[in-house]
Amino acid sequence: MTAPLDIVIMAAGKGTRMKSRHPKVLQKLAGRALLQHVLDTAAQLKARSAVVVTGHGAAEVEAAIAAANGAEGADIAMDLKFVRQEPQLGTGHAVQQAVPALKDDGLVVVLSGDVPLTTADTLQGLLDAAGSDKMALLTVTMPDPTGYGRIVRNEAGTVQRIVEQKDANDAERAITEIYSGIMAVPARHLTAWLSKLSNNNAQGEYYLTDIVAMAVADGVPVVGHRIADVLQVAGINSPLQLAELERAHQLRQSRQLMEQGVRMADPARFDLRDDVRGTKGSLSCGQDVEIDVNCVFTGHVTIGAGARIGANCHISNVSIAEDAVIHPFTHIDGEKVGVEVGAGALIGPFARLRPGAKLGREVHIGNFVEVKNSTLADGAKANHLAYLGDATVGERVNYGAGSITANYDGVNKHRTVIEADVHIGSNCVLVAPVTIGAGGTVGGGSTVTKSTEAGALTVGRGKQVSISNWNRPEKQPKV
Ligand code: UD1
Ligand code: MG
């Protein structure tokens, strides 16, 4: 029988080298707080509880994490608690603060809030190695192990203890197998050993790693669970390390998509992030989807079979139907409401689709066209320099260059209805609320303030005056 799983996440450290006003564990990787990555991984393990040890910026960390995980749609099913560590006297001291929140019957996994890329599979491997009665340490071998705790094994290869860099002698410093900072240990043992820690070492800290020698002394087996992927144990201390791990994470995501058949022009130039509102980054693609370089996807995005995304697009919270083409430099953000792009639609280059844009099949939205909270039925076109806000546009409507809906009277928004087969000329202002009747035509340069009948031609502009044989003034000679 396996023991219930409880997670302790150490997140009290300051993160001085980030040089940020915000605590390190709230720095974002792929739009998500580092600590949230760790919690998400813990949640995949079906842990019973997670205890987060906070210290520096505790109030900010607790508020941000509680808000993210209490929110609707959050997928953290485990019991989440915070305990404070003041002052911060070392990793052993940090885990000591969590002891009152831990049950005796559990297996405890200790994680760090600044190590975001450990996979659930790796942690499951560690749990399997620990079973119900052993201690398991996640380790890796590094060509340059400087700074890390070293795994000291005896001649038989059995783990004896961990020695920290600053306490190690030359022979110990030559060891290349390091402790990742991640361990699994039965709660009842952990509690007993933590109470015996001392800070009699080079840093004057209570080292969690000292419990390894205690386990050996008490005859509790210690297993070193070694993995090859160094990225999974990489911690973040500086903006550069954050950016490097972000690239590694994005490459992982683009490789996964490519394994599903997505044609990425360059897997290294791809980004999928949570959006600014915290909607988890997710991209699902049908068959034969092509994505050119430097596209940023945020929030929830679906792309239908055969659709193509041009270079340098920013695409957020939208569903793009099959065979649509999004030309380069297009910005789409459905925010909470979403955007829909119909099958075979052509969007961009340089188009902007805002929340509530719903485009039917084969709709064309050209350069410098902005669409907000508007429905365009099948085959409607707005190809150049236009604005459609709060509009309902019928099938096959042609909306001319430079035309806009004047949807805002300074206080309220109003709707414009353009019925099927209408032709709106260039440079028109449709002052809402207004309806242009089906099949009607609006002459270029018109300002339309009254609704029009079906089939009518509407012209609302100053009449043209031409004076024949008119002479320009001539330049007067200087006196
Ligand atoms: C620790 C390990 C070392 C291991 C390395 C892996 C110890 C004594 N050493 O060293 O063997 O190789 O991680 O990265 O555990 N923290 C607190 N409260 C504290 C101190 C730290 O919450 O009082 C948190 C930090 O915010 C961080 C984590 O614990 O998330 C690790 O602390 P850090 O100071 O980075 O430990 P290392 O010296 O790197
Ligand atoms: Mg560290």
Short mmCIF file of C-alpha atoms and ligand atoms in Angstrom, two decimals:
data_model
loop_
_atom_site.label_atom_id
_atom_site.label_comp_id
_atom_site.label_asym_id
_atom_site.label_seq_id
_atom_site.Cartn_x
_atom_site.Cartn_y
_atom_site.Cartn_z
CA MET A 1 0.00 0.00 0.00
CA THR A 2 1.36 3.43 -0.88
CA ALA A 3 1.32 6.23 1.68
CA PRO A 4 -0.63 9.46 1.05
CA LEU A 5 1.54 12.13 -0.50
CA ASP A 6 2.21 15.53 1.07
CA ILE A 7 4.35 18.16 -0.62
CA VAL A 8 6.52 20.76 1.09
CA ILE A 9 7.66 23.61 -1.16
CA MET A 10 10.44 25.84 0.14
CA ALA A 11 9.78 29.36 -1.09
CA ALA A 12 11.07 31.67 1.63
CA GLY A 13 14.33 32.73 -0.01
CA LYS A 14 14.90 36.28 -1.13
CA GLY A 15 16.29 35.89 -4.62
CA THR A 16 18.62 38.88 -4.32
CA ARG A 17 20.18 38.22 -7.73
CA MET A 18 16.85 38.69 -9.54
CA LYS A 19 17.12 42.37 -8.56
CA SER A 20 13.33 42.59 -8.61
CA ARG A 21 10.70 44.30 -6.44
CA HIS A 22 8.81 41.01 -6.46
CA PRO A 23 9.70 37.75 -4.70
CA LYS A 24 11.67 35.31 -6.82
CA VAL A 25 9.06 32.53 -6.78
CA LEU A 26 6.53 34.91 -8.38
CA GLN A 27 8.80 35.65 -11.35
CA LYS A 28 7.18 34.25 -14.45
CA LEU A 29 8.27 31.50 -16.78
CA ALA A 30 5.98 31.15 -19.81
CA GLY A 31 3.64 33.64 -18.14
CA ARG A 32 3.23 31.51 -15.00
CA ALA A 33 4.79 32.11 -11.60
CA LEU A 34 7.71 29.76 -10.87
CA LEU A 35 5.97 28.53 -7.73
CA GLN A 36 2.82 27.83 -9.75
CA HIS A 37 4.80 25.54 -12.09
CA VAL A 38 5.92 23.57 -9.04
CA LEU A 39 2.36 23.41 -7.66
CA ASP A 40 1.01 22.26 -11.04
CA THR A 41 3.53 19.42 -11.11
CA ALA A 42 2.66 18.49 -7.51
CA ALA A 43 -1.02 18.47 -8.45
CA GLN A 44 -0.33 15.96 -11.23
CA LEU A 45 0.98 13.57 -8.58
CA LYS A 46 -2.41 13.63 -6.87
CA ALA A 47 -0.86 14.86 -3.63
CA ARG A 48 -3.09 15.05 -0.56
CA SER A 49 -1.71 18.42 0.47
CA ALA A 50 0.91 21.02 -0.32
CA VAL A 51 2.53 23.20 2.31
CA VAL A 52 4.30 26.27 0.96
CA VAL A 53 6.97 27.77 3.22
CA THR A 54 7.03 31.54 2.67
CA GLY A 55 9.29 34.23 4.10
CA HIS A 56 10.57 37.02 1.89
CA GLY A 57 7.54 38.74 0.35
CA ALA A 58 5.31 36.21 2.14
CA ALA A 59 2.12 38.25 1.91
CA GLU A 60 2.57 38.85 -1.83
CA VAL A 61 3.39 35.19 -2.53
CA GLU A 62 0.46 33.89 -0.48
CA ALA A 63 -2.02 36.32 -2.04
CA ALA A 64 -0.91 35.57 -5.62
CA ILE A 65 -0.89 31.81 -5.19
CA ALA A 66 -4.15 31.66 -3.23
CA ALA A 67 -5.85 33.78 -5.90
CA ALA A 68 -4.53 31.66 -8.78
CA ASN A 69 -5.52 28.36 -7.18
CA GLY A 70 -8.80 29.44 -5.67
CA ALA A 71 -9.92 30.78 -9.04
CA GLU A 72 -12.56 29.12 -11.15
CA GLY A 73 -11.02 26.56 -13.46
CA ALA A 74 -7.95 26.10 -11.26
CA ASP A 75 -6.81 22.50 -11.40
CA ILE A 76 -5.22 22.27 -7.97
CA ALA A 77 -7.35 19.74 -6.17
CA MET A 78 -5.09 19.31 -3.15
CA ASP A 79 -5.29 21.06 0.18
CA LEU A 80 -3.00 24.12 -0.02
CA LYS A 81 -1.49 25.68 3.12
CA PHE A 82 1.08 28.37 3.80
CA VAL A 83 3.46 28.48 6.74
CA ARG A 84 5.89 31.31 7.42
CA GLN A 85 9.59 31.04 8.09
CA GLU A 86 10.96 34.12 9.88
CA PRO A 87 13.91 34.55 9.86
CA GLN A 88 15.29 32.17 7.20
CA LEU A 89 17.80 29.93 8.93
CA GLY A 90 18.32 27.32 6.22
CA THR A 91 16.50 24.59 4.32
CA GLY A 92 16.19 22.33 7.39
CA HIS A 93 14.67 25.21 9.34
CA ALA A 94 12.29 25.88 6.42
CA VAL A 95 10.95 22.31 6.46
CA GLN A 96 10.71 22.43 10.28
CA GLN A 97 8.11 25.19 9.90
CA ALA A 98 5.98 22.81 7.84
CA VAL A 99 6.02 19.98 10.40
CA PRO A 100 2.89 21.09 12.32
CA ALA A 101 0.97 21.02 9.03
CA LEU A 102 2.10 17.46 8.13
CA LYS A 103 0.34 14.23 9.02
CA ASP A 104 2.40 11.31 10.36
CA ASP A 105 1.16 8.71 7.87
CA GLY A 106 2.35 10.51 4.74
CA LEU A 107 5.28 10.37 2.37
CA VAL A 108 6.70 13.88 2.11
CA VAL A 109 8.26 15.27 -1.06
CA VAL A 110 10.40 18.38 -0.57
CA LEU A 111 10.54 20.76 -3.55
CA SER A 112 11.89 24.25 -4.15
CA GLY A 113 9.71 27.06 -5.42
CA ASP A 114 12.43 28.21 -7.82
CA VAL A 115 12.94 24.89 -9.66
CA PRO A 116 10.12 24.96 -12.23
CA LEU A 117 10.82 22.27 -14.82
CA THR A 118 10.81 19.02 -12.87
CA THR A 119 8.31 16.69 -14.55
CA ALA A 120 5.63 14.71 -12.78
CA ASP A 121 7.15 11.53 -14.31
CA THR A 122 10.47 12.25 -12.65
CA LEU A 123 8.83 12.84 -9.27
CA GLN A 124 6.80 9.66 -9.71
CA GLY A 125 10.08 7.81 -10.27
CA LEU A 126 11.40 9.29 -7.03
CA LEU A 127 8.24 8.24 -5.15
CA ASP A 128 8.51 4.72 -6.53
CA ALA A 129 12.14 4.61 -5.36
CA ALA A 130 11.11 5.75 -1.85
CA GLY A 131 8.24 3.30 -1.52
CA SER A 132 6.64 3.61 1.91
CA ASP A 133 9.70 3.30 4.14
CA LYS A 134 12.82 4.61 2.35
CA MET A 135 14.36 8.00 1.76
CA ALA A 136 14.91 8.86 -1.92
CA LEU A 137 17.12 11.67 -3.19
CA LEU A 138 16.85 13.06 -6.71
CA THR A 139 20.37 13.40 -8.06
CA VAL A 140 22.15 14.30 -11.29
CA THR A 141 25.72 14.19 -12.45
CA MET A 142 27.23 17.51 -13.49
CA PRO A 143 30.60 18.09 -15.13
CA ASP A 144 30.90 21.24 -12.98
CA PRO A 145 29.16 20.60 -9.65
CA THR A 146 30.35 23.82 -8.00
CA GLY A 147 27.92 25.19 -5.43
CA TYR A 148 25.83 22.06 -5.02
CA GLY A 149 25.62 19.53 -2.21
CA ARG A 150 27.58 16.36 -3.15
CA ILE A 151 26.25 12.83 -2.78
CA VAL A 152 28.78 10.84 -0.74
CA ARG A 153 28.55 7.10 -1.36
CA ASN A 154 30.54 4.27 0.27
CA GLU A 155 32.60 1.71 -1.63
CA ALA A 156 29.51 -0.41 -2.21
CA GLY A 157 27.87 2.62 -3.84
CA THR A 158 25.39 3.16 -0.99
CA VAL A 159 24.52 6.78 -0.15
CA GLN A 160 26.07 7.83 3.18
CA ARG A 161 25.41 11.55 3.45
CA ILE A 162 25.31 14.86 1.58
CA VAL A 163 28.08 17.38 2.05
CA GLU A 164 27.52 21.02 1.14
CA GLN A 165 30.08 22.77 -1.09
CA LYS A 166 31.26 25.06 1.69
CA ASP A 167 31.80 22.18 4.13
CA ALA A 168 33.40 19.77 1.65
CA ASN A 169 37.06 18.75 1.53
CA ASP A 170 38.94 18.46 -1.79
CA ALA A 171 38.06 14.80 -2.32
CA GLU A 172 34.36 15.50 -1.68
CA ARG A 173 34.39 18.51 -4.00
CA ALA A 174 35.65 16.21 -6.77
CA ILE A 175 32.35 14.25 -6.59
CA THR A 176 30.20 15.10 -9.61
CA GLU A 177 26.93 13.53 -8.42
CA ILE A 178 24.95 16.33 -6.80
CA TYR A 179 21.76 16.62 -4.75
CA SER A 180 19.00 18.33 -6.71
CA GLY A 181 17.30 19.77 -3.63
CA ILE A 182 14.40 17.33 -4.11
CA MET A 183 13.79 14.38 -1.79
CA ALA A 184 11.03 12.01 -0.71
CA VAL A 185 10.95 10.86 2.90
CA PRO A 186 8.37 9.26 5.22
CA ALA A 187 6.81 11.99 7.41
CA ARG A 188 7.36 10.19 10.70
CA HIS A 189 11.13 9.94 10.10
CA LEU A 190 11.39 13.46 8.72
CA THR A 191 9.79 14.96 11.80
CA ALA A 192 12.09 13.07 14.16
CA TRP A 193 15.28 13.94 12.25
CA LEU A 194 14.42 17.62 11.79
CA SER A 195 14.13 18.03 15.56
CA LYS A 196 17.77 16.91 15.87
CA LEU A 197 19.31 19.32 13.32
CA SER A 198 22.07 21.69 14.39
CA ASN A 199 23.60 24.67 12.61
CA ASN A 200 27.15 23.70 13.37
CA ASN A 201 28.53 24.14 9.82
CA ALA A 202 30.32 26.58 7.52
CA GLN A 203 27.17 28.63 6.84
CA GLY A 204 25.68 28.53 10.35
CA GLU A 205 22.44 27.20 8.79
CA TYR A 206 20.11 24.32 9.56
CA TYR A 207 20.74 22.06 6.57
CA LEU A 208 17.92 19.77 5.46
CA THR A 209 20.63 17.68 3.83
CA ASP A 210 21.99 16.64 7.26
CA ILE A 211 19.03 14.27 7.69
CA VAL A 212 20.59 11.92 5.12
CA ALA A 213 23.36 10.87 7.54
CA MET A 214 20.70 10.51 10.27
CA ALA A 215 18.73 8.12 8.07
CA VAL A 216 21.85 6.03 7.49
CA ALA A 217 22.58 6.01 11.26
CA ASP A 218 19.00 4.87 11.96
CA GLY A 219 19.22 2.10 9.37
CA VAL A 220 16.62 3.67 7.07
CA PRO A 221 17.62 2.91 3.47
CA VAL A 222 18.59 5.93 1.34
CA VAL A 223 18.20 5.61 -2.42
CA GLY A 224 19.84 7.98 -4.89
CA HIS A 225 17.45 8.33 -7.83
CA ARG A 226 19.64 9.66 -10.60
CA ILE A 227 18.24 11.31 -13.73
CA ALA A 228 20.07 12.56 -16.83
CA ASP A 229 18.12 15.74 -17.59
CA VAL A 230 19.85 18.60 -15.77
CA LEU A 231 17.14 21.09 -16.80
CA GLN A 232 14.69 19.35 -14.52
CA VAL A 233 16.65 20.29 -11.44
CA ALA A 234 17.86 23.70 -12.60
CA GLY A 235 17.00 26.48 -10.18
CA ILE A 236 16.55 30.12 -11.08
CA ASN A 237 18.60 32.82 -9.40
CA SER A 238 19.05 35.50 -12.07
CA PRO A 239 17.21 37.05 -15.03
CA LEU A 240 19.60 35.24 -17.38
CA GLN A 241 18.85 31.83 -15.86
CA LEU A 242 15.14 32.62 -16.04
CA ALA A 243 15.40 33.41 -19.75
CA GLU A 244 17.52 30.31 -20.43
CA LEU A 245 15.04 28.00 -18.72
CA GLU A 246 12.17 29.74 -20.48
CA ARG A 247 13.80 28.88 -23.83
CA ALA A 248 14.30 25.28 -22.73
CA HIS A 249 10.67 25.06 -21.65
CA GLN A 250 9.41 26.59 -24.92
CA LEU A 251 11.52 24.17 -26.93
CA ARG A 252 9.96 21.29 -25.00
CA GLN A 253 6.48 22.60 -25.84
CA SER A 254 7.22 23.13 -29.52
CA ARG A 255 8.76 19.66 -29.81
CA GLN A 256 5.63 18.14 -28.30
CA LEU A 257 3.48 19.96 -30.87
CA MET A 258 5.77 18.88 -33.69
CA GLU A 259 5.52 15.26 -32.52
CA GLN A 260 1.75 15.64 -32.98
CA GLY A 261 2.40 16.74 -36.57
CA VAL A 262 2.45 20.53 -36.33
CA ARG A 263 4.77 22.07 -38.94
CA MET A 264 6.81 24.61 -37.01
CA ALA A 265 9.15 26.64 -39.26
CA ASP A 266 11.64 26.80 -36.38
CA PRO A 267 10.96 25.02 -33.08
CA ALA A 268 13.33 27.42 -31.34
CA ARG A 269 11.28 30.45 -32.32
CA PHE A 270 7.97 29.58 -30.69
CA ASP A 271 6.30 30.72 -27.47
CA LEU A 272 3.23 29.46 -25.65
CA ARG A 273 2.43 31.29 -22.42
CA ASP A 274 -0.32 31.89 -19.91
CA ASP A 275 -2.15 35.09 -20.80
CA VAL A 276 -1.96 38.20 -18.63
CA ARG A 277 -5.21 37.21 -16.91
CA GLY A 278 -3.75 33.86 -15.90
CA THR A 279 -5.51 31.62 -18.44
CA LYS A 280 -3.21 28.67 -18.91
CA GLY A 281 -1.33 28.56 -22.19
CA SER A 282 -2.73 25.74 -24.31
CA LEU A 283 -2.49 25.21 -28.05
CA SER A 284 -4.29 22.41 -29.81
CA CYS A 285 -3.85 21.93 -33.52
CA GLY A 286 -5.53 19.84 -36.19
CA GLN A 287 -3.61 18.10 -38.97
CA ASP A 288 -1.24 19.99 -41.26
CA VAL A 289 -1.17 23.20 -39.25
CA GLU A 290 1.77 25.42 -40.19
CA ILE A 291 3.28 27.95 -37.80
CA ASP A 292 5.92 30.36 -39.05
CA VAL A 293 8.64 31.90 -36.87
CA ASN A 294 8.29 34.25 -33.89
CA CYS A 295 4.65 33.65 -33.08
CA VAL A 296 3.52 34.11 -29.48
CA PHE A 297 0.46 32.17 -28.35
CA THR A 298 -1.14 32.97 -25.01
CA GLY A 299 -4.19 31.61 -23.21
CA HIS A 300 -6.42 29.05 -24.88
CA VAL A 301 -5.91 28.67 -28.63
CA THR A 302 -7.25 26.06 -31.04
CA ILE A 303 -6.24 25.86 -34.70
CA GLY A 304 -8.12 23.74 -37.21
CA ALA A 305 -6.64 21.40 -39.80
CA GLY A 306 -4.73 23.00 -42.64
CA ALA A 307 -4.68 26.47 -41.09
CA ARG A 308 -1.52 28.55 -41.45
CA ILE A 309 -0.10 31.16 -39.10
CA GLY A 310 2.35 33.65 -40.62
CA ALA A 311 5.46 35.03 -38.98
CA ASN A 312 5.35 37.42 -36.02
CA CYS A 313 1.74 36.97 -34.95
CA HIS A 314 0.47 37.40 -31.37
CA ILE A 315 -2.45 35.05 -30.88
CA SER A 316 -4.51 34.73 -27.72
CA ASN A 317 -7.80 33.06 -26.70
CA VAL A 318 -9.14 32.31 -30.15
CA SER A 319 -10.48 29.41 -32.10
CA ILE A 320 -9.28 29.38 -35.70
CA ALA A 321 -11.16 27.05 -38.02
CA GLU A 322 -9.71 24.79 -40.70
CA ASP A 323 -7.80 26.22 -43.66
CA ALA A 324 -7.85 29.79 -42.32
CA VAL A 325 -4.73 31.83 -43.08
CA ILE A 326 -3.40 34.34 -40.58
CA HIS A 327 -0.90 36.54 -42.41
CA PRO A 328 2.19 37.99 -40.65
CA PHE A 329 2.05 40.63 -37.91
CA THR A 330 -1.53 39.93 -36.92
CA HIS A 331 -2.67 40.55 -33.34
CA ILE A 332 -5.59 38.51 -32.05
CA ASP A 333 -6.74 38.66 -28.43
CA GLY A 334 -10.11 37.27 -27.42
CA GLU A 335 -9.38 37.94 -23.72
CA LYS A 336 -12.17 36.30 -21.66
CA VAL A 337 -14.82 36.53 -24.40
CA GLY A 338 -12.89 34.83 -27.18
CA VAL A 339 -12.53 35.35 -30.92
CA GLU A 340 -13.71 32.99 -33.67
CA VAL A 341 -12.13 32.83 -37.10
CA GLY A 342 -14.14 30.87 -39.67
CA ALA A 343 -12.98 28.21 -42.06
CA GLY A 344 -10.93 29.51 -44.98
CA ALA A 345 -10.86 33.07 -43.62
CA LEU A 346 -7.92 35.30 -44.58
CA ILE A 347 -6.69 37.60 -41.82
CA GLY A 348 -3.95 40.23 -42.05
CA PRO A 349 -1.20 41.10 -42.54
CA PHE A 350 -1.32 43.70 -39.74
CA ALA A 351 -4.89 42.94 -38.68
CA ARG A 352 -6.26 43.24 -35.15
CA LEU A 353 -9.06 41.04 -33.84
CA ARG A 354 -10.38 41.97 -30.41
CA PRO A 355 -12.76 40.25 -27.95
CA GLY A 356 -16.06 39.17 -29.45
CA ALA A 357 -14.93 39.21 -33.09
CA LYS A 358 -16.81 36.33 -34.76
CA LEU A 359 -15.87 35.77 -38.35
CA GLY A 360 -17.71 33.33 -40.61
CA ARG A 361 -16.36 31.21 -43.42
CA GLU A 362 -14.11 32.84 -46.02
CA VAL A 363 -14.23 36.24 -44.33
CA HIS A 364 -11.37 38.53 -45.40
CA ILE A 365 -9.87 40.99 -42.91
CA GLY A 366 -7.02 42.93 -44.46
CA ASN A 367 -4.23 45.22 -43.35
CA PHE A 368 -4.85 47.74 -40.58
CA VAL A 369 -8.39 46.53 -39.99
CA GLU A 370 -9.63 46.34 -36.38
CA VAL A 371 -12.65 44.22 -35.43
CA LYS A 372 -14.19 44.29 -31.94
CA ASN A 373 -17.39 42.70 -30.62
CA SER A 374 -18.67 42.21 -34.15
CA THR A 375 -20.08 39.37 -36.17
CA LEU A 376 -19.16 39.05 -39.84
CA ALA A 377 -21.19 36.48 -41.75
CA ASP A 378 -19.76 34.17 -44.42
CA GLY A 379 -17.91 35.85 -47.24
CA ALA A 380 -17.88 39.38 -45.75
CA LYS A 381 -14.79 41.45 -46.53
CA ALA A 382 -13.07 44.43 -44.92
CA ASN A 383 -9.76 44.60 -46.69
CA HIS A 384 -8.11 47.90 -45.82
CA LEU A 385 -7.72 50.44 -42.99
CA ALA A 386 -11.11 50.00 -41.32
CA TYR A 387 -12.85 49.71 -37.95
CA LEU A 388 -15.80 47.49 -37.15
CA GLY A 389 -16.93 47.80 -33.52
CA ASP A 390 -20.28 46.54 -32.15
CA ALA A 391 -21.41 45.66 -35.66
CA THR A 392 -23.46 42.87 -37.18
CA VAL A 393 -22.34 42.36 -40.75
CA GLY A 394 -24.27 40.18 -43.19
CA GLU A 395 -23.10 37.70 -45.78
CA ARG A 396 -20.94 38.93 -48.67
CA VAL A 397 -20.82 42.52 -47.40
CA ASN A 398 -17.95 44.54 -48.87
CA TYR A 399 -16.73 47.15 -46.41
CA GLY A 400 -14.58 49.81 -48.07
CA ALA A 401 -11.16 51.16 -47.21
CA GLY A 402 -11.03 53.73 -44.45
CA SER A 403 -14.62 53.17 -43.29
CA ILE A 404 -15.54 53.04 -39.62
CA THR A 405 -18.44 52.40 -37.33
CA ALA A 406 -18.88 55.36 -34.97
CA ASN A 407 -20.08 53.10 -32.16
CA TYR A 408 -19.45 55.33 -29.15
CA ASP A 409 -21.30 58.57 -28.45
CA GLY A 410 -18.96 59.45 -25.63
CA VAL A 411 -21.17 57.73 -23.05
CA ASN A 412 -22.74 54.60 -24.53
CA LYS A 413 -21.90 52.06 -27.22
CA HIS A 414 -24.39 51.48 -30.04
CA ARG A 415 -24.81 48.81 -32.68
CA THR A 416 -24.40 49.05 -36.43
CA VAL A 417 -26.24 46.51 -38.57
CA ILE A 418 -25.08 46.00 -42.15
CA GLU A 419 -27.38 43.55 -43.87
CA ALA A 420 -26.38 40.98 -46.48
CA ASP A 421 -24.83 42.02 -49.79
CA VAL A 422 -24.36 45.66 -48.79
CA HIS A 423 -21.50 47.56 -50.41
CA ILE A 424 -19.99 50.25 -48.16
CA GLY A 425 -17.73 52.59 -50.15
CA SER A 426 -14.45 54.01 -48.93
CA ASN A 427 -14.04 56.46 -46.09
CA CYS A 428 -17.57 56.15 -44.71
CA VAL A 429 -18.66 56.90 -41.15
CA LEU A 430 -21.63 54.81 -39.99
CA VAL A 431 -23.00 56.59 -36.94
CA ALA A 432 -24.61 53.97 -34.68
CA PRO A 433 -27.29 53.02 -33.96
CA VAL A 434 -27.92 52.56 -37.65
CA THR A 435 -28.98 49.81 -40.06
CA ILE A 436 -27.95 49.60 -43.71
CA GLY A 437 -30.68 47.64 -45.54
CA ALA A 438 -29.84 44.48 -47.48
CA GLY A 439 -28.24 44.92 -50.89
CA GLY A 440 -27.82 48.65 -50.36
CA THR A 441 -24.87 50.77 -51.43
CA VAL A 442 -23.27 53.61 -49.50
CA GLY A 443 -21.27 56.07 -51.61
CA GLY A 444 -17.67 56.78 -50.68
CA GLY A 445 -17.09 59.54 -48.14
CA SER A 446 -20.61 59.31 -46.71
CA THR A 447 -21.53 59.99 -43.11
CA VAL A 448 -24.62 57.89 -42.47
CA THR A 449 -26.75 58.84 -39.46
CA LYS A 450 -30.15 57.41 -40.52
CA SER A 451 -31.02 53.80 -41.36
CA THR A 452 -31.42 53.02 -45.04
CA GLU A 453 -33.86 50.88 -47.00
CA ALA A 454 -32.97 47.63 -48.69
CA GLY A 455 -31.46 48.09 -52.13
CA ALA A 456 -31.05 51.89 -51.76
CA LEU A 457 -28.05 53.97 -52.78
CA THR A 458 -27.15 56.32 -49.96
CA VAL A 459 -24.83 59.28 -50.37
CA GLY A 460 -24.31 61.58 -47.41
CA ARG A 461 -21.59 64.10 -48.23
CA GLY A 462 -21.14 67.67 -49.47
CA LYS A 463 -22.10 67.96 -53.16
CA GLN A 464 -19.17 68.31 -55.52
CA VAL A 465 -18.72 71.74 -57.11
CA SER A 466 -16.50 72.17 -60.23
CA ILE A 467 -15.80 75.66 -61.62
CA SER A 468 -14.68 75.57 -65.26
CA ASN A 469 -11.81 77.63 -66.55
CA TRP A 470 -10.84 78.74 -63.08
CA ASN A 471 -7.52 80.57 -62.83
CA ARG A 472 -5.15 80.06 -59.98
CA PRO A 473 -3.89 83.23 -58.31
CA GLU A 474 -0.53 84.32 -59.77
CA LYS A 475 2.50 85.23 -57.74
CA GLN A 476 2.82 89.01 -57.24
CA PRO A 477 6.21 90.50 -58.22
CA LYS A 478 8.25 91.72 -55.18
CA VAL A 479 8.44 95.50 -54.73
C1 UD1 B 1 20.45 23.37 -1.53
C2 UD1 B 1 21.00 22.08 -0.92
C3 UD1 B 1 22.10 21.53 -1.82
C4 UD1 B 1 21.57 21.29 -3.21
C5 UD1 B 1 20.96 22.58 -3.76
C6 UD1 B 1 20.26 22.28 -5.05
C7 UD1 B 1 20.76 22.39 1.48
C8 UD1 B 1 21.46 22.71 2.75
N1 UD1 B 1 21.51 22.37 0.38
O1 UD1 B 1 21.50 24.30 -1.49
O2 UD1 B 1 22.56 20.32 -1.28
O3 UD1 B 1 22.59 20.84 -4.04
O4 UD1 B 1 19.99 23.12 -2.86
O5 UD1 B 1 19.81 23.46 -5.65
O6 UD1 B 1 19.58 22.15 1.48
N2 UD1 B 1 14.97 28.31 1.45
C9 UD1 B 1 14.02 28.65 2.36
N3 UD1 B 1 14.42 29.01 3.61
C10 UD1 B 1 15.72 29.07 3.96
C11 UD1 B 1 16.69 28.72 3.00
C12 UD1 B 1 16.29 28.33 1.75
O7 UD1 B 1 12.82 28.62 2.08
O8 UD1 B 1 15.99 29.40 5.11
C13 UD1 B 1 14.53 27.90 0.11
C14 UD1 B 1 15.07 28.79 -0.98
O9 UD1 B 1 14.18 29.86 -1.24
C15 UD1 B 1 15.18 27.83 -2.15
C16 UD1 B 1 15.47 26.48 -1.50
O10 UD1 B 1 15.07 26.62 -0.15
O11 UD1 B 1 13.94 27.73 -2.83
C17 UD1 B 1 16.94 26.09 -1.59
O12 UD1 B 1 17.71 27.06 -0.90
P1 UD1 B 1 19.12 27.54 -1.40
O13 UD1 B 1 19.58 28.61 -0.51
O14 UD1 B 1 19.06 27.81 -2.85
O15 UD1 B 1 19.98 26.23 -1.12
P2 UD1 B 1 21.35 25.88 -1.77
O16 UD1 B 1 22.42 26.55 -1.02
O17 UD1 B 1 21.30 26.11 -3.22
MG MG B 2 20.06 27.25 -4.55
#
